[in-house]
Structure formats: structure tokens, C-alpha cells
PDB file of C-alpha atoms in Angstrom:
ATOM      1  CA  MET A 712     122.000 118.606 105.265  1.00 48.00           C
ATOM      2  CA  ASN A 713     119.289 116.788 103.329  1.00 60.00           C
ATOM      3  CA  ARG A 714     117.767 115.421 106.506  1.00 80.00           C
ATOM      4  CA  ARG A 715     117.578 118.976 107.782  1.00 86.00           C
ATOM      5  CA  LEU A 716     115.574 119.893 104.700  1.00 89.00           C
ATOM      6  CA  ASP A 717     113.299 116.883 105.244  1.00 89.00           C
ATOM      7  CA  LEU A 718     112.828 117.961 108.862  1.00 91.00           C
ATOM      8  CA  ALA A 719     111.972 121.504 107.772  1.00 92.00           C
ATOM      9  CA  MET A 720     109.343 120.251 105.315  1.00 93.00           C
ATOM     10  CA  LEU A 721     107.732 118.011 107.929  1.00 93.00           C
ATOM     11  CA  LEU A 722     107.571 120.960 110.305  1.00 94.00           C
ATOM     12  CA  VAL A 723     105.812 122.950 107.580  1.00 95.00           C
ATOM     13  CA  LEU A 724     103.327 120.104 107.222  1.00 95.00           C
ATOM     14  CA  THR A 725     102.846 120.131 111.001  1.00 95.00           C
ATOM     15  CA  PHE A 726     101.694 123.747 110.719  1.00 96.00           C
ATOM     16  CA  SER A 727      99.218 122.775 107.993  1.00 95.00           C
ATOM     17  CA  THR A 728      97.903 119.960 110.206  1.00 95.00           C
ATOM     18  CA  GLY A 729      97.095 122.470 112.916  1.00 95.00           C
ATOM     19  CA  MET A 730      95.029 124.359 110.356  1.00 96.00           C
ATOM     20  CA  VAL A 731      93.275 121.197 109.175  1.00 96.00           C
ATOM     21  CA  ASP A 732      92.224 120.097 112.653  1.00 95.00           C
ATOM     22  CA  ALA A 733      91.016 123.559 113.645  1.00 96.00           C
ATOM     23  CA  ILE A 734      88.889 123.721 110.496  1.00 95.00           C
ATOM     24  CA  GLY A 735      87.492 120.231 111.061  1.00 93.00           C
ATOM     25  CA  TYR A 736      86.753 120.676 114.749  1.00 93.00           C
ATOM     26  CA  LEU A 737      85.314 124.190 114.648  1.00 94.00           C
ATOM     27  CA  GLY A 738      83.691 124.109 111.237  1.00 92.00           C
ATOM     28  CA  PHE A 739      82.570 120.503 110.842  1.00 92.00           C
ATOM     29  CA  ASP A 740      80.898 119.237 114.009  1.00 86.00           C
ATOM     30  CA  LYS A 741      83.838 118.612 116.357  1.00 88.00           C
ATOM     31  CA  ILE A 742      85.792 116.265 114.075  1.00 91.00           C
ATOM     32  CA  PHE A 743      89.561 115.872 114.004  1.00 93.00           C
ATOM     33  CA  THR A 744      90.679 114.873 110.534  1.00 93.00           C
ATOM     34  CA  ALA A 745      94.376 114.448 111.401  1.00 92.00           C
ATOM     35  CA  ASN A 746      94.644 113.864 115.161  1.00 92.00           C
ATOM     36  CA  MET A 747      92.979 110.488 115.518  1.00 93.00           C
ATOM     37  CA  THR A 748      93.590 110.376 119.277  1.00 91.00           C
ATOM     38  CA  GLY A 749      91.110 113.217 119.584  1.00 90.00           C
ATOM     39  CA  ASN A 750      88.538 111.307 117.534  1.00 92.00           C
ATOM     40  CA  VAL A 751      88.906 108.193 119.665  1.00 93.00           C
ATOM     41  CA  VAL A 752      88.247 110.249 122.803  1.00 92.00           C
ATOM     42  CA  ILE A 753      85.290 112.047 121.218  1.00 90.00           C
ATOM     43  CA  LEU A 754      83.838 108.752 120.020  1.00 91.00           C
ATOM     44  CA  GLY A 755      84.241 107.186 123.444  1.00 91.00           C
ATOM     45  CA  MET A 756      82.406 110.069 125.115  1.00 91.00           C
ATOM     46  CA  ALA A 757      79.717 110.102 122.436  1.00 89.00           C
ATOM     47  CA  LEU A 758      79.029 106.396 122.895  1.00 89.00           C
ATOM     48  CA  THR A 759      78.190 107.031 126.558  1.00 87.00           C
ATOM     49  CA  GLY A 760      75.382 109.316 125.414  1.00 80.00           C
ATOM     50  CA  ALA A 761      77.118 112.640 126.009  1.00 77.00           C
ATOM     51  CA  ASP A 762      75.111 115.463 124.467  1.00 75.00           C
ATOM     52  CA  ASP A 763      76.106 117.160 121.205  1.00 81.00           C
ATOM     53  CA  LEU A 764      78.927 114.767 120.369  1.00 86.00           C
ATOM     54  CA  PRO A 765      78.968 113.019 116.973  1.00 87.00           C
ATOM     55  CA  VAL A 766      79.373 109.295 116.448  1.00 90.00           C
ATOM     56  CA  LEU A 767      79.235 108.736 112.687  1.00 92.00           C
ATOM     57  CA  ARG A 768      81.786 111.286 111.575  1.00 93.00           C
ATOM     58  CA  PRO A 769      84.584 110.411 114.017  1.00 93.00           C
ATOM     59  CA  THR A 770      84.036 106.734 113.227  1.00 94.00           C
ATOM     60  CA  LEU A 771      84.314 107.349 109.494  1.00 95.00           C
ATOM     61  CA  ALA A 772      87.287 109.649 110.050  1.00 95.00           C
ATOM     62  CA  LEU A 773      89.122 106.830 111.840  1.00 95.00           C
ATOM     63  CA  VAL A 774      88.302 104.324 109.110  1.00 96.00           C
ATOM     64  CA  PHE A 775      89.249 106.584 106.217  1.00 97.00           C
ATOM     65  CA  PHE A 776      92.413 107.791 107.945  1.00 97.00           C
ATOM     66  CA  MET A 777      93.552 104.160 108.040  1.00 97.00           C
ATOM     67  CA  VAL A 778      92.539 103.719 104.400  1.00 97.00           C
ATOM     68  CA  GLY A 779      94.691 106.706 103.445  1.00 97.00           C
ATOM     69  CA  ALA A 780      97.608 105.437 105.506  1.00 96.00           C
ATOM     70  CA  ALA A 781      97.342 101.974 103.928  1.00 96.00           C
ATOM     71  CA  PHE A 782      97.216 103.486 100.437  1.00 94.00           C
ATOM     72  CA  SER A 783     100.298 105.581 101.186  1.00 94.00           C
ATOM     73  CA  GLY A 784     102.136 102.611 102.640  1.00 91.00           C
ATOM     74  CA  ARG A 785     101.381 100.567  99.526  1.00 92.00           C
ATOM     75  CA  ILE A 786     102.781 103.273  97.229  1.00 91.00           C
ATOM     76  CA  LEU A 787     105.881 103.889  99.338  1.00 89.00           C
ATOM     77  CA  GLY A 788     106.713 100.218  99.760  1.00 85.00           C
ATOM     78  CA  ARG A 789     110.037  99.287 101.351  1.00 78.00           C
ATOM     79  CA  ARG A 790     111.791 102.565 100.625  1.00 72.00           C
ATOM     80  CA  GLY A 791     114.520 104.071 102.774  1.00 69.00           C
ATOM     81  CA  GLU A 792     114.156 106.997 105.122  1.00 78.00           C
ATOM     82  CA  ASP A 793     115.301 109.685 102.668  1.00 80.00           C
ATOM     83  CA  TRP A 794     112.866 111.666 100.553  1.00 86.00           C
ATOM     84  CA  HIS A 795     111.916 109.583  97.530  1.00 85.00           C
ATOM     85  CA  HIS A 796     110.033 110.475  94.345  1.00 89.00           C
ATOM     86  CA  ARG A 797     107.171 108.406  95.760  1.00 91.00           C
ATOM     87  CA  THR A 798     107.195 110.694  98.812  1.00 92.00           C
ATOM     88  CA  THR A 799     106.684 113.586  96.412  1.00 93.00           C
ATOM     89  CA  THR A 800     103.849 111.664  94.776  1.00 94.00           C
ATOM     90  CA  ILE A 801     102.043 111.183  98.093  1.00 95.00           C
ATOM     91  CA  PHE A 802     102.342 114.793  99.194  1.00 96.00           C
ATOM     92  CA  THR A 803     101.345 116.024  95.724  1.00 96.00           C
ATOM     93  CA  LEU A 804      98.228 113.855  95.788  1.00 97.00           C
ATOM     94  CA  VAL A 805      97.388 115.211  99.238  1.00 97.00           C
ATOM     95  CA  ALA A 806      97.805 118.785  97.985  1.00 97.00           C
ATOM     96  CA  ILE A 807      95.608 118.109  94.956  1.00 98.00           C
ATOM     97  CA  GLY A 808      93.017 116.436  97.165  1.00 97.00           C
ATOM     98  CA  CYS A 809      92.935 119.424  99.516  1.00 97.00           C
ATOM     99  CA  ALA A 810      92.550 121.761  96.543  1.00 97.00           C
ATOM    100  CA  GLY A 811      89.602 119.696  95.353  1.00 97.00           C
ATOM    101  CA  LEU A 812      88.032 119.838  98.813  1.00 97.00           C
ATOM    102  CA  ALA A 813      88.489 123.616  98.897  1.00 97.00           C
ATOM    103  CA  VAL A 814      86.485 123.842  95.671  1.00 97.00           C
ATOM    104  CA  TYR A 815      83.915 121.418  97.088  1.00 96.00           C
ATOM    105  CA  VAL A 816      83.460 123.515 100.225  1.00 95.00           C
ATOM    106  CA  GLY A 817      83.322 126.695  98.143  1.00 94.00           C
ATOM    107  CA  VAL A 818      80.551 125.564  95.800  1.00 95.00           C
ATOM    108  CA  VAL A 819      78.362 123.323  98.004  1.00 93.00           C
ATOM    109  CA  PRO A 820      75.736 125.208 100.021  1.00 90.00           C
ATOM    110  CA  ASP A 821      76.154 124.652 103.763  1.00 90.00           C
ATOM    111  CA  PRO A 822      79.031 122.149 103.311  1.00 91.00           C
ATOM    112  CA  GLU A 823      79.198 121.390 107.032  1.00 91.00           C
ATOM    113  CA  VAL A 824      75.634 120.054 107.192  1.00 90.00           C
ATOM    114  CA  GLY A 825      74.509 116.456 106.704  1.00 92.00           C
ATOM    115  CA  ILE A 826      76.065 114.123 104.176  1.00 95.00           C
ATOM    116  CA  THR A 827      78.090 116.897 102.517  1.00 94.00           C
ATOM    117  CA  GLY A 828      79.959 117.547 105.762  1.00 94.00           C
ATOM    118  CA  THR A 829      80.496 113.834 106.324  1.00 95.00           C
ATOM    119  CA  ILE A 830      81.971 113.477 102.826  1.00 95.00           C
ATOM    120  CA  PHE A 831      84.326 116.371 103.516  1.00 96.00           C
ATOM    121  CA  THR A 832      85.626 115.084 106.869  1.00 95.00           C
ATOM    122  CA  SER A 833      86.001 111.528 105.553  1.00 96.00           C
ATOM    123  CA  ALA A 834      87.891 112.663 102.456  1.00 97.00           C
ATOM    124  CA  LEU A 835      90.151 114.988 104.434  1.00 97.00           C
ATOM    125  CA  SER A 836      90.885 112.210 106.941  1.00 97.00           C
ATOM    126  CA  THR A 837      91.941 109.966 104.042  1.00 97.00           C
ATOM    127  CA  LEU A 838      94.375 112.621 102.834  1.00 97.00           C
ATOM    128  CA  MET A 839      95.796 113.194 106.304  1.00 96.00           C
ATOM    129  CA  GLY A 840      96.265 109.450 106.780  1.00 96.00           C
ATOM    130  CA  ALA A 841      98.275 109.325 103.559  1.00 96.00           C
ATOM    131  CA  GLN A 842     100.380 112.290 104.658  1.00 95.00           C
ATOM    132  CA  ALA A 843     101.008 110.817 108.109  1.00 94.00           C
ATOM    133  CA  ALA A 844     102.136 107.493 106.651  1.00 93.00           C
ATOM    134  CA  ALA A 845     104.579 109.231 104.301  1.00 93.00           C
ATOM    135  CA  ALA A 846     105.982 111.293 107.181  1.00 91.00           C
ATOM    136  CA  ARG A 847     106.312 108.171 109.346  1.00 90.00           C
ATOM    137  CA  LYS A 848     108.278 106.423 106.619  1.00 90.00           C
ATOM    138  CA  MET A 849     110.901 109.204 106.806  1.00 89.00           C
ATOM    139  CA  LYS A 850     111.545 108.378 110.475  1.00 86.00           C
ATOM    140  CA  ILE A 851     112.480 111.856 111.648  1.00 88.00           C
ATOM    141  CA  ALA A 852     112.304 111.703 115.438  1.00 81.00           C
ATOM    142  CA  ASP A 853     109.629 113.751 117.214  1.00 80.00           C
ATOM    143  CA  VAL A 854     107.964 115.028 114.022  1.00 86.00           C
ATOM    144  CA  THR A 855     104.979 113.018 112.776  1.00 85.00           C
ATOM    145  CA  THR A 856     103.062 116.034 111.317  1.00 87.00           C
ATOM    146  CA  VAL A 857      99.779 114.923 112.928  1.00 86.00           C
ATOM    147  CA  VAL A 858     100.292 114.647 116.714  1.00 83.00           C
ATOM    148  CA  VAL A 859     102.565 116.304 119.269  1.00 86.00           C
ATOM    149  CA  THR A 860     101.711 114.446 122.488  1.00 85.00           C
ATOM    150  CA  SER A 861     104.819 112.244 122.357  1.00 84.00           C
ATOM    151  CA  THR A 862     106.813 115.292 121.288  1.00 85.00           C
ATOM    152  CA  ILE A 863     105.694 117.193 124.386  1.00 88.00           C
ATOM    153  CA  VAL A 864     106.571 114.196 126.578  1.00 87.00           C
ATOM    154  CA  GLY A 865     110.055 114.079 125.079  1.00 84.00           C
ATOM    155  CA  LEU A 866     110.485 117.819 125.423  1.00 84.00           C
ATOM    156  CA  ALA A 867     109.687 117.663 129.130  1.00 89.00           C
ATOM    157  CA  SER A 868     111.230 114.329 130.132  1.00 87.00           C
ATOM    158  CA  ASP A 869     114.524 115.009 128.336  1.00 84.00           C
ATOM    159  CA  SER A 870     114.789 118.599 129.539  1.00 84.00           C
ATOM    160  CA  ARG A 871     117.583 119.794 131.803  1.00 83.00           C
ATOM    161  CA  LEU A 872     114.968 120.384 134.489  1.00 82.00           C
ATOM    162  CA  ALA A 873     114.293 116.632 134.415  1.00 85.00           C
ATOM    163  CA  GLY A 874     117.997 115.830 134.464  1.00 80.00           C
ATOM    164  CA  GLY A 875     118.286 115.223 130.715  1.00 81.00           C
ATOM    165  CA  ASP A 876     120.331 116.885 128.003  1.00 81.00           C
ATOM    166  CA  SER A 877     117.405 118.536 126.141  1.00 79.00           C
ATOM    167  CA  THR A 878     117.896 116.356 123.067  1.00 79.00           C
ATOM    168  CA  ASN A 879     116.145 117.717 119.965  1.00 83.00           C
ATOM    169  CA  TRP A 880     114.570 120.491 122.024  1.00 84.00           C
ATOM    170  CA  ALA A 881     114.501 122.876 119.039  1.00 87.00           C
ATOM    171  CA  ARG A 882     112.572 120.581 116.696  1.00 86.00           C
ATOM    172  CA  ARG A 883     110.260 119.496 119.494  1.00 89.00           C
ATOM    173  CA  GLY A 884     109.501 123.055 120.484  1.00 91.00           C
ATOM    174  CA  LEU A 885     108.954 124.034 116.846  1.00 92.00           C
ATOM    175  CA  ALA A 886     106.595 121.116 116.242  1.00 91.00           C
ATOM    176  CA  VAL A 887     104.443 122.080 119.228  1.00 92.00           C
ATOM    177  CA  GLY A 888     104.549 125.779 118.390  1.00 94.00           C
ATOM    178  CA  LEU A 889     103.770 125.271 114.713  1.00 94.00           C
ATOM    179  CA  ILE A 890     100.747 123.061 115.285  1.00 95.00           C
ATOM    180  CA  LEU A 891      99.500 125.684 117.762  1.00 95.00           C
ATOM    181  CA  VAL A 892     100.007 128.561 115.317  1.00 96.00           C
ATOM    182  CA  GLY A 893      98.470 126.439 112.560  1.00 96.00           C
ATOM    183  CA  ALA A 894      95.365 125.938 114.693  1.00 96.00           C
ATOM    184  CA  LEU A 895      95.170 129.694 115.228  1.00 97.00           C
ATOM    185  CA  ALA A 896      95.456 130.261 111.487  1.00 96.00           C
ATOM    186  CA  GLY A 897      92.817 127.618 110.748  1.00 96.00           C
ATOM    187  CA  ALA A 898      90.389 129.119 113.236  1.00 96.00           C
ATOM    188  CA  ALA A 899      91.002 132.598 111.819  1.00 96.00           C
ATOM    189  CA  SER A 900      90.377 131.365 108.258  1.00 95.00           C
ATOM    190  CA  LEU A 901      86.889 130.233 109.276  1.00 94.00           C
ATOM    191  CA  LEU A 902      86.043 133.860 110.043  1.00 93.00           C
ATOM    192  CA  ILE A 903      86.457 134.581 106.321  1.00 92.00           C
ATOM    193  CA  ASN A 904      85.184 131.471 104.583  1.00 90.00           C
ATOM    194  CA  GLN A 905      85.446 127.719 105.100  1.00 89.00           C
ATOM    195  CA  TRP A 906      87.219 127.062 101.811  1.00 94.00           C
ATOM    196  CA  ILE A 907      90.017 129.599 102.443  1.00 95.00           C
ATOM    197  CA  GLY A 908      91.815 127.540 105.076  1.00 95.00           C
ATOM    198  CA  ILE A 909      91.726 124.318 103.048  1.00 96.00           C
ATOM    199  CA  ALA A 910      93.007 126.180  99.987  1.00 97.00           C
ATOM    200  CA  ILE A 911      95.906 127.549 102.049  1.00 97.00           C
ATOM    201  CA  VAL A 912      96.665 124.055 103.336  1.00 97.00           C
ATOM    202  CA  SER A 913      96.752 122.802  99.752  1.00 97.00           C
ATOM    203  CA  VAL A 914      99.283 125.456  98.764  1.00 97.00           C
ATOM    204  CA  ILE A 915     101.456 124.767 101.830  1.00 97.00           C
ATOM    205  CA  ILE A 916     101.590 121.025 101.139  1.00 97.00           C
ATOM    206  CA  ALA A 917     102.298 121.601  97.440  1.00 97.00           C
ATOM    207  CA  VAL A 918     105.200 123.940  98.267  1.00 97.00           C
ATOM    208  CA  ALA A 919     106.612 121.427 100.777  1.00 95.00           C
ATOM    209  CA  ALA A 920     106.373 118.665  98.164  1.00 95.00           C
ATOM    210  CA  TYR A 921     108.165 120.810  95.573  1.00 95.00           C
ATOM    211  CA  ILE A 922     110.992 121.887  97.900  1.00 94.00           C
ATOM    212  CA  GLY A 923     111.454 118.359  99.219  1.00 91.00           C
ATOM    213  CA  HIS A 924     111.588 117.006  95.670  1.00 90.00           C
ATOM    214  CA  ARG A 925     114.190 119.559  94.635  1.00 90.00           C
ATOM    215  CA  GLY A 926     116.235 118.667  97.690  1.00 87.00           C
ATOM    216  CA  MET A 927     116.080 114.995  96.718  1.00 84.00           C
ATOM    217  CA  HIS A 928     117.482 115.791  93.265  1.00 82.00           C
ATOM    218  CA  ARG A 929     120.270 117.916  94.734  1.00 83.00           C
ATOM    219  CA  ARG A 930     121.209 115.053  97.029  1.00 78.00           C
ATOM    220  CA  THR A 931     121.239 112.615  94.125  1.00 74.00           C
ATOM    221  CA  ARG A 932     123.488 114.887  92.042  1.00 78.00           C
ATOM    222  CA  THR A 933     125.849 115.424  94.976  1.00 75.00           C
ATOM    223  CA  GLU A 934     126.151 111.706  95.613  1.00 67.00           C
ATOM    224  CA  ALA A 935     126.745 111.039  91.905  1.00 74.00           C
ATOM    225  CA  ALA A 936     129.471 113.697  91.763  1.00 76.00           C
ATOM    226  CA  ALA A 937     131.147 112.268  94.856  1.00 73.00           C
ATOM    227  CA  GLU A 938     131.247 108.801  93.286  1.00 73.00           C
ATOM    228  CA  SER A 939     132.543 109.939  89.889  1.00 69.00           C
ATOM    229  CA  PRO A 940     136.221 110.572  90.868  1.00 61.00           C
ATOM    230  CA  ALA A 941     136.436 107.149  92.504  1.00 54.00           C
ATOM    231  CA  ASP A 942     134.942 105.531  89.407  1.00 54.00           C
ATOM    232  CA  ALA A 943     137.447 107.326  87.186  1.00 49.00           C
ATOM    233  CA  THR A 944     140.440 105.871  89.039  1.00 51.00           C
ATOM    234  CA  VAL A 945     139.249 102.291  88.802  1.00 47.00           C
TER     235      VAL A 945
END
């Protein structure tokens, strides 16, 4: 039951990732701040001299994504796969960071231009790296919150059409659909204002962190209650 809740929260974060990447790519010079595969491809094309493709920002996004992931890994340590209070800490920090970036984008004139845009994409990449590392630690198959390529491969290769048994088809389909809908929502938010989408992402991550944390406490109480009768008979 608790793993189902963890899965649900990671799917919610997958939706928010779709928003983040749409905002970064459309609003901040073709930069992915969560999907690093996209940045590697963009960087490779840019280094060949392709027109209108950035080099600095995708490079910094890659570096800072790894910094965020390393920071998250250090905090989480050798914890198990279940939601831990340190998992809550990571997601809360990501939510607070996104809220700060929403304010930054709201108050800085032309936030997508020059060094201000580079600061934004680098900072957001750091936060997404931390989130991705925390999600990876939970080891829920097919849901990483930041990419769906392997999820799509699994969805197709394990399908009944391919002779498989359609293992985890529901979560795989939801992950792909949610990152798609998130991208739609992120693109739509840019029609209003750049800070709106990031503010929404902050709220989504904060809610996921809160629900996941509550679920962790319920699991702990349930396990303690289950052990109590056995302890009483000893």
C-alpha cells in the first residue's frame, strides 16, 4: 500500500518535470533542466556549429544537475527504498528552491536574457538533479520523474503485441501521459507569465513531499502496532 503511495507521488513529480522542461526549453533558450539526454543531444549539435543552439547553458545544466544529484545522494546516504524523512527533506528543499526561482523570474527584468537566464537554468537543473536522485533511491520501476524513454521501451517491448504480458503497463502509460500533459501545462503557463509555471511546480512538489511524509508516518505507526502484540507475549 505504501509503495503505491510512493508510486503516486513520483508520478505527480513526473507531471511537474514535464512543466519544468517545457518552461526551460521554450522560455530559456532551448535548455532542458531535467531531461539531461536532451541537453547532451543539443550540446552535441551545437558543437558542430549548428545555428541558434546554445553551448554554455546546456553544459552548465549538465554540470549542475550532477551537483544536485550528488548533494541529494550525500543526504540520503545508504537508506532503504521506502520513503524516509530525508526523502521529505530533499523534496522540500526542491520545492523551496523552485519557489525562490519563481520569485527570481517574477522580479528580474527579462529573466531569460544573458546571465540572469543562465543562473535560472543552472539553479533549476541543480534542483532537478536532487529530485531525480531521491526518486532513483526509491527504486520504483519505470518511474524516474525525469525521463520516459526507457519507460516507453518497456511499454512497447513488454506489450502483448510484442508477445509479453504488459507488465506495469498502467504506471508506464501514466508516466508517459503525465510528462506529456505537464509539458502542455508548462507551455500554457508561459502564455501568462514565466514565473507562474515555476510557482505551480513548487506547489506540486511541496504537496507531494507532504503526502509522502504523512504516508511514511502511517506506515511507521502500522508497523509499530503490528509488532506490539508479539512484544507483549514475550
